[in-house]
Structure formats: C-alpha cells, structure tokens
PDB file of C-alpha atoms in Angstrom:
ATOM      1  CA  UNK A  45      -2.613   0.625   2.605  1.00 62.00           C
ATOM      2  CA  UNK A  46      -4.674   3.782   3.151  1.00 79.00           C
ATOM      3  CA  UNK A  47      -2.120   5.023   5.707  1.00 77.00           C
ATOM      4  CA  UNK A  48       0.652   4.699   3.119  1.00 82.00           C
ATOM      5  CA  UNK A  49      -1.448   6.599   0.572  1.00 85.00           C
ATOM      6  CA  UNK A  50      -2.096   9.320   3.159  1.00 85.00           C
ATOM      7  CA  UNK A  51       1.655   9.838   3.556  1.00 84.00           C
ATOM      8  CA  UNK A  52       2.227   9.891  -0.209  1.00 86.00           C
ATOM      9  CA  UNK A  53      -0.635  12.301  -0.856  1.00 86.00           C
ATOM     10  CA  UNK A  54       0.572  14.636   1.878  1.00 85.00           C
ATOM     11  CA  UNK A  55       4.026  14.777   0.291  1.00 85.00           C
ATOM     12  CA  UNK A  56       2.609  15.478  -3.183  1.00 84.00           C
ATOM     13  CA  UNK A  57       1.276  18.812  -1.913  1.00 84.00           C
ATOM     14  CA  UNK A  58       4.797  20.155  -1.338  1.00 85.00           C
ATOM     15  CA  UNK A  59       6.696  21.704  -4.252  1.00 88.00           C
ATOM     16  CA  UNK A  60       9.964  20.030  -5.192  1.00 88.00           C
ATOM     17  CA  UNK A  61       9.057  16.492  -4.086  1.00 89.00           C
ATOM     18  CA  UNK A  62      10.379  14.065  -6.683  1.00 90.00           C
ATOM     19  CA  UNK A  63       9.486  10.727  -5.117  1.00 89.00           C
ATOM     20  CA  UNK A  64       8.117   9.311  -1.846  1.00 87.00           C
ATOM     21  CA  UNK A  65       8.701   5.663  -0.923  1.00 88.00           C
ATOM     22  CA  UNK A  66       6.934   4.055   2.046  1.00 85.00           C
ATOM     23  CA  UNK A  67       7.632   0.479   3.111  1.00 85.00           C
ATOM     24  CA  UNK A  68       4.578  -1.849   3.390  1.00 80.00           C
ATOM     25  CA  UNK A  69       4.448  -1.589   7.186  1.00 78.00           C
ATOM     26  CA  UNK A  70       4.485   2.198   6.995  1.00 68.00           C
ATOM     27  CA  UNK A  71       7.493   2.378   9.301  1.00 78.00           C
ATOM     28  CA  UNK A  72      10.055   3.898   6.931  1.00 84.00           C
ATOM     29  CA  UNK A  73       9.570   6.793   4.563  1.00 85.00           C
ATOM     30  CA  UNK A  74      12.156   7.911   2.003  1.00 87.00           C
ATOM     31  CA  UNK A  75      11.634  11.255   0.322  1.00 88.00           C
ATOM     32  CA  UNK A  76      13.624  12.433  -2.689  1.00 89.00           C
ATOM     33  CA  UNK A  77      13.361  16.187  -3.128  1.00 88.00           C
ATOM     34  CA  UNK A  78      14.975  19.253  -4.694  1.00 87.00           C
ATOM     35  CA  UNK A  79      16.934  21.390  -2.199  1.00 82.00           C
ATOM     36  CA  UNK A  80      15.974  24.732  -3.645  1.00 86.00           C
ATOM     37  CA  UNK A  81      12.196  24.181  -3.524  1.00 86.00           C
ATOM     38  CA  UNK A  82      11.461  22.591  -0.144  1.00 89.00           C
ATOM     39  CA  UNK A  83      13.135  22.426   3.277  1.00 89.00           C
ATOM     40  CA  UNK A  84      13.662  19.444   5.553  1.00 89.00           C
ATOM     41  CA  UNK A  85      11.482  21.153   8.156  1.00 90.00           C
ATOM     42  CA  UNK A  86       8.533  21.251   5.754  1.00 89.00           C
ATOM     43  CA  UNK A  87       8.957  17.554   4.953  1.00 88.00           C
ATOM     44  CA  UNK A  88       9.187  16.639   8.648  1.00 89.00           C
ATOM     45  CA  UNK A  89       6.079  18.716   9.339  1.00 89.00           C
ATOM     46  CA  UNK A  90       4.084  16.803   6.728  1.00 86.00           C
ATOM     47  CA  UNK A  91       5.255  13.444   8.081  1.00 83.00           C
ATOM     48  CA  UNK A  92       4.326  14.430  11.644  1.00 86.00           C
ATOM     49  CA  UNK A  93       0.959  15.827  10.495  1.00 85.00           C
ATOM     50  CA  UNK A  94      -0.171  12.391   9.311  1.00 82.00           C
ATOM     51  CA  UNK A  95       0.718  10.786  12.641  1.00 80.00           C
ATOM     52  CA  UNK A  96       4.299   9.598  12.153  1.00 78.00           C
ATOM     53  CA  UNK A  97       7.343  10.622  14.116  1.00 79.00           C
ATOM     54  CA  UNK A  98      10.668  11.636  12.672  1.00 81.00           C
ATOM     55  CA  UNK A  99      13.747   9.965  14.157  1.00 76.00           C
TER      56      UNK A  99
END
C-alpha cells in the first residue's frame, strides 16, 4: 500500500492534477488532469521517478 501512496503523493505535487487512481497491485495508474496546467511529459516523469515504467 505504501507504493500506491507514493505514486499518489508524487502526482499531488503537480499543478492541474484532478485525480489519480492506482489499482491494488500498483500495475495501472489513471491520471485525470487539466490540459492547460500540466503536460503528459511531466506526468510520465513523475510516474518514472517512483520506479514505474510508462507503456
């Protein structure tokens, strides 16, 4: 569960993030965001920074 919280907390630091959903296994992350405040590259960077890979 701490890994899932790490992903969520990392996303909270970006402006424009509305919601972050992580499945219980930590394998899938869904991020709802506002286009004008954050880019996909920034979101991918945060996901990779906590040890996940973007596919």
